[in-house]
Coordinates of C-alpha atoms and ligand atoms in Angstrom, one line a residue:
X180 CA 6.5 20.3 -53.2
X181 CA 9.1 19.4 -50.5
X182 CA 8.2 17.1 -47.6
X183 CA 9.5 18.3 -44.3
X184 CA 9.9 15.0 -42.5
X185 CA 9.0 15.2 -38.8
X186 CA 8.5 18.9 -39.4
X187 CA 12.1 19.3 -38.1
X188 CA 12.7 23.0 -37.6
X189 CA 9.4 24.1 -39.1
X190 CA 7.5 26.6 -36.9
X191 CA 3.8 25.6 -36.7
X192 CA 2.7 28.0 -33.9
X193 CA 3.7 31.4 -32.4
X194 CA 4.1 31.0 -28.7
X195 CA 5.3 32.9 -25.6
X196 CA 5.1 30.0 -23.2
X197 CA 8.6 28.6 -23.3
X198 CA 11.9 29.2 -25.1
X199 CA 14.8 26.8 -25.9
X200 CA 18.2 27.7 -27.3
X201 CA 19.4 24.3 -28.4
X202 CA 22.9 25.3 -29.1
X203 CA 23.5 27.1 -25.8
X204 CA 21.3 24.7 -23.7
X205 CA 18.9 27.4 -22.5
X206 CA 15.3 26.7 -21.4
X207 CA 13.0 29.5 -20.1
X208 CA 9.3 29.3 -19.0
X209 CA 7.6 32.6 -19.8
X210 CA 11.0 34.1 -20.0
X211 CA 12.2 32.8 -16.6
X212 CA 15.3 30.6 -16.7
X213 CA 14.5 27.0 -15.6
X214 CA 17.3 27.2 -13.0
X215 CA 15.5 30.1 -11.2
X216 CA 12.1 28.2 -11.1
X217 CA 13.8 25.0 -9.8
X218 CA 15.5 27.1 -7.1
X219 CA 12.6 29.3 -6.0
X220 CA 9.3 28.0 -7.3
X221 CA 7.2 24.9 -6.9
X222 CA 5.4 22.8 -9.5
X223 CA 1.9 24.2 -9.0
X224 CA 3.1 27.8 -9.1
X225 CA 5.1 26.9 -12.3
X226 CA 2.0 25.3 -13.8
X227 CA 0.0 28.5 -13.1
X228 CA 2.8 30.6 -14.7
X229 CA 2.8 28.4 -17.8
X230 CA -1.0 28.4 -18.3
X231 CA -1.9 31.9 -17.2
X232 CA 1.2 33.7 -18.3
X233 CA 2.2 35.2 -14.9
X234 CA 3.4 34.2 -11.5
X235 CA 0.2 34.0 -9.3
X236 CA -0.5 36.6 -6.6
X237 CA -0.6 35.1 -3.1
X238 CA -4.4 34.7 -3.0
X239 CA -4.4 33.3 -6.6
X240 CA -1.8 30.8 -5.6
X241 CA -3.6 29.8 -2.4
X242 CA -6.9 29.3 -4.3
X243 CA -5.2 27.4 -7.1
X244 CA -3.5 25.0 -4.7
X245 CA -6.8 24.4 -2.8
X246 CA -8.7 23.9 -6.0
X247 CA -6.2 21.3 -7.2
X248 CA -6.3 19.6 -3.8
X249 CA -10.1 19.6 -3.9
X250 CA -9.8 17.6 -7.1
X251 CA -7.6 14.9 -5.5
X252 CA -10.7 12.8 -4.8
X253 CA -11.9 10.5 -7.5
X254 CA -15.5 9.7 -8.1
X255 CA -16.3 6.0 -7.1
X256 CA -17.1 5.1 -10.7
X257 CA -13.6 6.1 -11.8
X258 CA -12.1 4.0 -9.1
X259 CA -14.4 1.1 -10.1
X260 CA -13.3 1.6 -13.7
X261 CA -9.7 1.3 -12.7
X262 CA -10.4 -1.9 -10.7
X263 CA -11.9 -3.5 -13.8
X264 CA -8.8 -3.0 -16.0
X265 CA -6.4 -5.9 -16.5
X266 CA -3.7 -5.5 -13.9
X267 CA -1.0 -5.7 -16.7
X268 CA -2.3 -2.5 -18.4
X269 CA 0.6 -0.1 -18.8
X270 CA 0.1 3.0 -16.6
X271 CA 0.2 5.3 -19.7
X272 CA -2.6 3.3 -21.3
X273 CA -4.6 3.7 -18.1
X274 CA -4.1 7.5 -18.2
X275 CA -4.9 7.6 -21.9
X276 CA -8.2 5.8 -21.3
X277 CA -9.3 7.4 -18.0
X278 CA -8.5 11.1 -18.7
X279 CA -11.4 11.5 -21.2
X280 CA -13.8 9.9 -18.7
X281 CA -13.0 12.8 -16.2
X282 CA -14.8 15.1 -18.6
X283 CA -18.0 13.3 -17.7
X284 CA -17.7 15.1 -14.3
X285 CA -16.9 18.5 -15.7
X286 CA -19.8 20.4 -17.4
X287 CA -17.5 23.3 -18.4
X288 CA -15.5 21.8 -21.3
X289 CA -16.0 24.3 -24.1
X290 CA -12.5 25.2 -25.2
X291 CA -13.7 28.5 -26.7
X292 CA -14.8 29.7 -23.2
X293 CA -11.6 30.7 -21.3
X294 CA -13.5 30.4 -18.0
X295 CA -13.7 26.6 -18.7
X296 CA -9.9 26.2 -19.0
X297 CA -9.4 26.6 -15.3
X298 CA -11.7 23.8 -14.2
X299 CA -10.2 21.3 -16.7
X300 CA -6.7 22.2 -15.6
X301 CA -7.3 21.9 -11.8
X302 CA -9.3 18.6 -12.3
X303 CA -6.5 17.0 -14.4
X304 CA -3.7 18.3 -12.2
X305 CA -5.6 17.0 -9.2
X306 CA -6.7 13.6 -10.5
X307 CA -4.0 12.4 -12.9
X308 CA -1.4 11.9 -10.1
X309 CA -4.0 10.2 -7.9
X310 CA -5.0 7.9 -10.8
X311 CA -1.3 7.1 -11.4
X312 CA -0.7 6.3 -7.7
X313 CA -4.0 4.3 -7.4
X314 CA -3.1 2.3 -10.4
X315 CA 0.2 1.3 -8.9
X316 CA -1.5 0.1 -5.7
X317 CA -4.3 -1.7 -7.5
X318 CA -2.1 -3.3 -10.2
X319 CA 0.2 -4.9 -7.6
X320 CA -2.6 -5.7 -5.1
X321 CA -1.6 -3.2 -2.4
X322 CA -4.1 -1.3 -0.2
X323 CA -5.3 2.0 -1.6
X324 CA -3.8 5.1 0.1
X325 CA -6.2 8.0 0.5
X326 CA -4.8 11.5 -0.4
X327 CA -3.4 13.4 2.7
X328 CA -4.3 17.1 2.3
X329 CA -1.7 18.0 5.0
X330 CA 1.0 17.1 2.6
X331 CA 2.2 19.2 -0.4
X332 CA 1.2 18.2 -3.9
X333 CA 4.4 16.3 -4.6
X334 CA 4.7 14.8 -1.1
X335 CA 1.1 13.5 -1.4
X336 CA 1.9 11.7 -4.7
X337 CA 4.9 10.0 -3.2
X338 CA 2.8 9.1 -0.2
X339 CA 0.0 7.7 -2.3
X340 CA 2.2 5.6 -4.6
X341 CA 4.7 4.3 -2.0
X342 CA 2.4 4.1 1.0
X343 CA 5.1 5.9 3.0
X344 CA 5.1 9.6 3.9
X345 CA 8.2 11.1 2.2
X346 CA 10.6 13.3 4.1
X347 CA 10.6 17.0 3.0
X348 CA 13.8 16.6 0.9
X349 CA 12.3 13.8 -1.1
X350 CA 9.1 15.9 -1.7
X351 CA 11.1 18.9 -2.8
X352 CA 13.3 16.9 -5.1
X353 CA 10.3 15.3 -6.7
X354 CA 8.6 18.7 -7.0
X355 CA 11.6 20.0 -8.9
X356 CA 11.4 17.0 -11.3
X357 CA 7.8 18.0 -12.1
X358 CA 9.0 21.6 -12.8
X359 CA 11.6 20.3 -15.2
X360 CA 9.1 18.1 -17.0
X361 CA 6.3 20.7 -17.2
X362 CA 6.9 22.3 -20.6
X363 CA 9.2 22.1 -23.6
X364 CA 7.9 24.2 -26.6
X365 CA 6.5 22.2 -29.6
X366 CA 7.6 18.7 -28.8
X367 CA 5.7 15.7 -30.3
X368 CA 3.1 15.3 -27.5
X369 CA 2.4 19.1 -27.2
X370 CA 1.9 19.2 -31.0
X371 CA -0.5 16.3 -30.7
X372 CA -2.5 18.2 -28.1
X373 CA -2.6 21.4 -30.1
X374 CA -3.7 19.5 -33.3
X375 CA -6.5 17.9 -31.3
X376 CA -7.7 21.1 -29.7
X377 CA -7.5 22.9 -33.2
X378 CA -10.6 20.8 -34.1
X379 CA -12.2 22.2 -30.9
X380 CA -12.0 18.9 -29.1
X381 CA -12.0 19.5 -25.3
X382 CA -8.8 19.7 -23.2
X383 CA -9.4 16.2 -21.8
X384 CA -9.4 14.7 -25.3
X385 CA -6.3 16.8 -26.2
X386 CA -4.4 15.7 -23.1
X387 CA -5.4 12.1 -23.6
X388 CA -4.1 12.2 -27.2
X389 CA -0.9 13.8 -25.9
X390 CA -0.5 11.0 -23.4
X391 CA -0.5 8.5 -26.2
X392 CA 2.1 10.5 -28.1
X393 CA 4.3 10.9 -25.0
X394 CA 4.2 7.1 -24.3
X395 CA 6.5 6.3 -27.3
X396 CA 10.1 5.5 -26.5
X397 CA 11.5 8.2 -28.8
X398 CA 9.7 10.7 -26.5
X399 CA 8.6 10.3 -22.9
X400 CA 8.8 6.5 -22.9
X401 CA 12.6 6.8 -23.0
X402 CA 12.9 7.3 -19.2
X403 CA 11.5 3.8 -18.5
X404 CA 13.8 2.3 -21.2
X405 CA 16.9 4.1 -19.7
X406 CA 16.2 2.5 -16.4
X407 CA 15.8 -1.0 -18.0
X408 CA 19.0 -0.4 -20.0
X409 CA 21.1 0.6 -17.0
X410 CA 19.6 -2.1 -14.8
X411 CA 20.8 -4.8 -17.2
X412 CA 24.5 -3.7 -16.6
X413 CA 25.8 -5.6 -13.6
X414 CA 29.3 -4.0 -13.6
X415 CA 30.7 -0.7 -14.9
X416 CA 33.5 -2.5 -16.6
X417 CA 31.0 -4.0 -19.1
X418 CA 29.7 -0.5 -20.1
X419 CA 32.1 0.3 -23.0
X420 CA 31.4 -3.0 -24.8
X421 CA 27.7 -2.7 -24.0
X422 CA 27.6 0.8 -25.7
X423 CA 29.7 -0.4 -28.7
X424 CA 27.4 -3.3 -29.3
X425 CA 24.4 -1.0 -29.3
X426 CA 25.9 1.4 -31.7
X427 CA 27.2 -1.4 -34.0
X428 CA 23.7 -2.7 -34.1
X429 CA 22.4 0.8 -35.0
X430 CA 20.4 0.9 -31.7
X431 CA 19.4 4.3 -30.3
X432 CA 20.8 4.9 -26.8
X433 CA 17.8 5.8 -24.7
X434 CA 18.1 9.1 -22.8
X435 CA 20.6 10.5 -25.3
X436 CA 20.1 12.8 -28.2
X437 CA 17.5 15.5 -28.9
X438 CA 15.9 17.1 -31.9
X439 CA 16.6 20.6 -30.5
X440 CA 19.4 20.4 -27.9
X441 CA 22.8 19.9 -29.6
X442 CA 24.4 20.3 -26.3
X443 CA 23.8 19.0 -22.8
X444 CA 20.1 19.2 -21.9
X445 CA 19.9 21.8 -19.1
X446 CA 17.3 19.7 -17.4
X447 CA 19.6 16.7 -17.4
X448 CA 22.2 18.8 -15.7
X449 CA 19.8 19.8 -12.9
X450 CA 18.5 16.2 -12.5
X451 CA 22.1 15.0 -12.2
X452 CA 22.8 17.6 -9.5
X453 CA 19.6 16.6 -7.6
X454 CA 20.6 13.0 -7.8
X455 CA 23.9 13.8 -6.1
X456 CA 22.0 15.7 -3.4
X457 CA 19.5 13.0 -2.7
X458 CA 22.0 10.2 -2.8
X459 CA 24.1 11.9 -0.2
X460 CA 21.0 11.9 2.0
X461 CA 19.6 8.5 1.1
X462 CA 22.8 6.7 0.4
X463 CA 24.1 6.1 -3.1
X464 CA 22.9 3.3 -5.4
X465 CA 24.7 1.1 -7.9
X466 CA 22.5 2.6 -10.5
X467 CA 23.9 6.1 -10.0
X468 CA 27.4 4.8 -10.5
X469 CA 26.4 2.9 -13.6
X470 CA 24.6 6.0 -15.0
X471 CA 27.6 8.2 -14.4
X472 CA 30.1 5.8 -16.1
X473 CA 27.6 5.1 -18.9
X474 CA 27.3 8.9 -19.6
X475 CA 31.0 9.3 -19.7
X476 CA 31.5 6.3 -22.1
X477 CA 28.6 7.3 -24.3
X478 CA 29.8 10.9 -24.6
X479 CA 33.2 9.6 -25.8
X480 CA 31.4 8.0 -28.7
X481 CA 28.6 10.5 -29.4
X482 CA 29.7 14.0 -28.4
X483 CA 31.3 14.5 -31.8
X484 CA 27.7 14.0 -33.2
X485 CA 26.4 16.5 -30.7
X486 CA 24.5 13.8 -28.9
X487 CA 24.2 14.4 -25.2
X488 CA 22.1 13.2 -22.3
X489 CA 18.6 14.4 -22.4
X490 CA 16.0 14.8 -19.6
X491 CA 15.2 11.1 -19.7
X492 CA 18.7 9.9 -18.9
X493 CA 18.8 10.6 -15.1
X494 CA 15.1 11.0 -14.3
X495 CA 14.4 7.3 -13.8
X496 CA 17.5 6.8 -11.6
X497 CA 16.1 9.6 -9.4
X498 CA 12.6 8.2 -9.3
X499 CA 13.9 4.7 -8.4
X500 CA 15.5 6.3 -5.3
X501 CA 12.2 7.9 -4.4
X502 CA 10.5 4.4 -4.6
X503 CA 8.5 4.9 -7.9
X504 CA 8.4 1.7 -10.0
X505 CA 9.9 2.1 -13.5
X506 CA 6.6 1.3 -15.3
X507 CA 5.3 4.6 -13.9
X508 CA 8.2 6.9 -14.9
X509 CA 6.4 8.1 -18.1
X510 CA 3.2 8.7 -16.2
X511 CA 5.1 11.0 -13.9
X512 CA 6.4 12.8 -17.0
X513 CA 2.7 13.1 -18.2
X514 CA 1.5 14.4 -14.8
X515 CA 3.9 17.3 -15.1
X516 CA 3.4 17.9 -18.8
X517 CA -0.3 18.5 -18.3
X518 CA 0.7 22.1 -17.5
X519 CA 2.5 22.6 -20.8
X520 CA -0.2 20.8 -22.9
X521 CA -3.0 22.9 -21.4
X522 CA -0.9 26.1 -21.7
X523 CA -0.4 25.5 -25.4
X524 CA -4.0 24.5 -26.0
X525 CA -5.3 27.6 -24.2
X526 CA -2.8 29.8 -26.2
X527 CA -3.7 28.2 -29.5
X528 CA -7.5 28.3 -29.4
X529 CA -7.3 32.1 -28.8
X530 CA -6.7 32.4 -32.6
X531 CA -7.7 28.9 -33.5
X532 CA -6.9 27.5 -36.9
X533 CA -7.7 23.8 -37.7
X534 CA -4.4 21.9 -38.4
X535 CA -4.7 20.3 -41.9
X536 CA -1.4 19.9 -43.6
X537 CA -1.1 18.4 -47.1
X538 CA 1.0 15.6 -48.7
X539 CA 3.1 14.9 -51.8
X540 CA 1.1 12.1 -53.4
X541 CA 3.2 9.4 -55.1
X542 CA 0.6 6.6 -55.7
X543 CA -1.3 5.6 -58.9
X544 CA -4.5 7.0 -60.5
X545 CA -7.7 5.6 -62.1
X546 CA -6.8 2.0 -61.1
X547 CA -9.8 -0.4 -61.8
X548 CA -11.2 -2.7 -59.1
X549 CA -10.1 -6.4 -59.5
X550 CA -12.6 -8.9 -58.2
X551 CA -11.3 -11.5 -55.6
X552 CA -11.3 -14.4 -58.1
X553 CA -9.1 -12.5 -60.5
X554 CA -6.5 -11.5 -58.0
X555 CA -3.0 -13.0 -57.9
Ligands
LIG253 C1 12.0 13.8 -25.0 O1 11.2 17.3 -28.4 C2 11.3 17.4 -27.1 O2 11.4 18.5 -26.6 C3 11.2 16.1 -26.3 C4 11.4 16.2 -24.8 C5 10.4 17.0 -24.1 O3 10.6 17.6 -23.0 O4 9.2 17.1 -24.6 O5 12.7 16.8 -24.6 C6 11.4 14.8 -24.1 O6 11.4 13.1 -25.7 C7 13.6 13.6 -25.0 C8 14.1 12.6 -26.0 C9 13.8 11.2 -25.4 N1 14.1 10.1 -26.4 C10 15.2 9.4 -26.3 O7 16.1 9.4 -25.5 C11 15.3 8.3 -27.4 C12 16.7 8.2 -28.0 N2 16.9 9.5 -28.7 C13 16.8 9.4 -30.1 O8 16.0 8.5 -30.7 C14 16.9 10.8 -30.8 O9 18.0 11.4 -30.3 C15 15.7 11.7 -30.9 C16 14.5 11.0 -31.5 C17 15.3 12.1 -29.5 C18 16.1 12.9 -31.8 O10 16.5 12.4 -32.9 P1 16.5 13.3 -34.3 O11 16.7 14.7 -34.0 O12 15.3 12.9 -35.0 O13 17.8 12.8 -35.0 P2 17.9 11.5 -35.9 O14 17.0 10.5 -35.4 O15 17.7 12.0 -37.3 O16 19.4 11.1 -35.7 C19 20.5 11.8 -36.3 C20 21.7 11.0 -36.1 C21 21.5 9.5 -36.6 O17 22.8 9.0 -37.0 P3 23.0 8.8 -38.6 O18 21.9 7.9 -39.1 O19 22.9 10.2 -39.2 O20 24.4 8.2 -38.7 O21 22.1 10.8 -34.8 C22 22.0 9.5 -34.4 C23 21.1 8.8 -35.4 O22 21.4 7.4 -35.5 N3 21.3 9.4 -33.1 C24 21.6 8.5 -32.1 C25 20.8 8.8 -31.0 N4 20.1 9.9 -31.3 C26 20.4 10.3 -32.6 N5 22.4 7.4 -32.1 C27 22.5 6.7 -31.0 N6 21.7 7.0 -29.9 C28 20.9 8.0 -29.9 N7 20.1 8.3 -28.8

């Protein structure tokens, strides 16, 4: 039997949630090009589209937004749980440990009952950004900022994590970042979620498992690593040598390359465009210049191998301008990807089949036990 390492190019589900053309750099959510959703939609409407398969009618949207906002208030025991954690706990570890606890407050968690999917979704969409923002405030000893329901979903997150009400442009830019991070076919963390739910584990367990998978630097963890990499460079002149050294040492350049895109990631293009917009409003930053020169120099060396910037290359630079600390960049990715994870879990359990692949065994047989005193 052949081993398909990393299941590269192997279909494991049939799905109508999103579509990627890796050669032409196309991404569609439920058939709608990502560019149109970024232009006309907002994150919660996009989340509804992904999970329920259609753009919501006006009253459906209004109810969905209010149900999510209703869930922006944590139970005191969750807040106390956060306060007991070591302040150095990485925000993704906090999410991975707290999300399953949220199921204690949701009696409707049977994944085989489609009525229960809605309550898990609105609870996680409401509480995960609040937990992320609260963790930033608690972990650095700042005062806790209560949710402000007069603000939009995205504005409220920026307000709670920075302690400053964002201007509408900042809120809109951040909301578009969430749209871009919401879904991406069968990536590693979505596959993790679907494997978990295929055992009929609940959506909270599936999402918590997916958070663990997303945290790796080959996946969502790359955005924080890109920021650290670019921040180390104190002048653009040093970039060519910096990249050459990395490649000579066989180091992966974070924020570059993709299993599916063999051209520029369309999301990276949109993030770069938004970065230009917001920097004209907020004033440029050294990091933007460094990122642009880095991209140019890296492409000189990698384009021939079809290695281009991916979604993680510019996202962190943008978040830094919005005042989000780099340790939280992957948690922001997770906040958005809850929509895609829940969408795929909901779709998969409709015709559920437990994931249980096999292996090619290349070990020994009938080996006898050796008592400790007789071992080498
Ligand atoms: C995300 O799957 C998704 O959809 C993920 C995602 C989503 O929305 O869910 O898009 C989000 O995770 C984006 C990717 C974030 N990760 C990074 O930026 C980490 C750096 N990127 C790489 O590690 C890499 O590009 C992967 C892991 C993303 C994809 O790698 P593949 O497809 O498994 O390819 P590979 O590891 O087999 O590499 C093929 C060749 C190798 O060279 P050779 O050994 O053949 O000479 O390309 C080289 C690699 O060394 N290569 C890189 C590189 N990526 C691939 N060389 C330098 N820097 C890189 N970033």
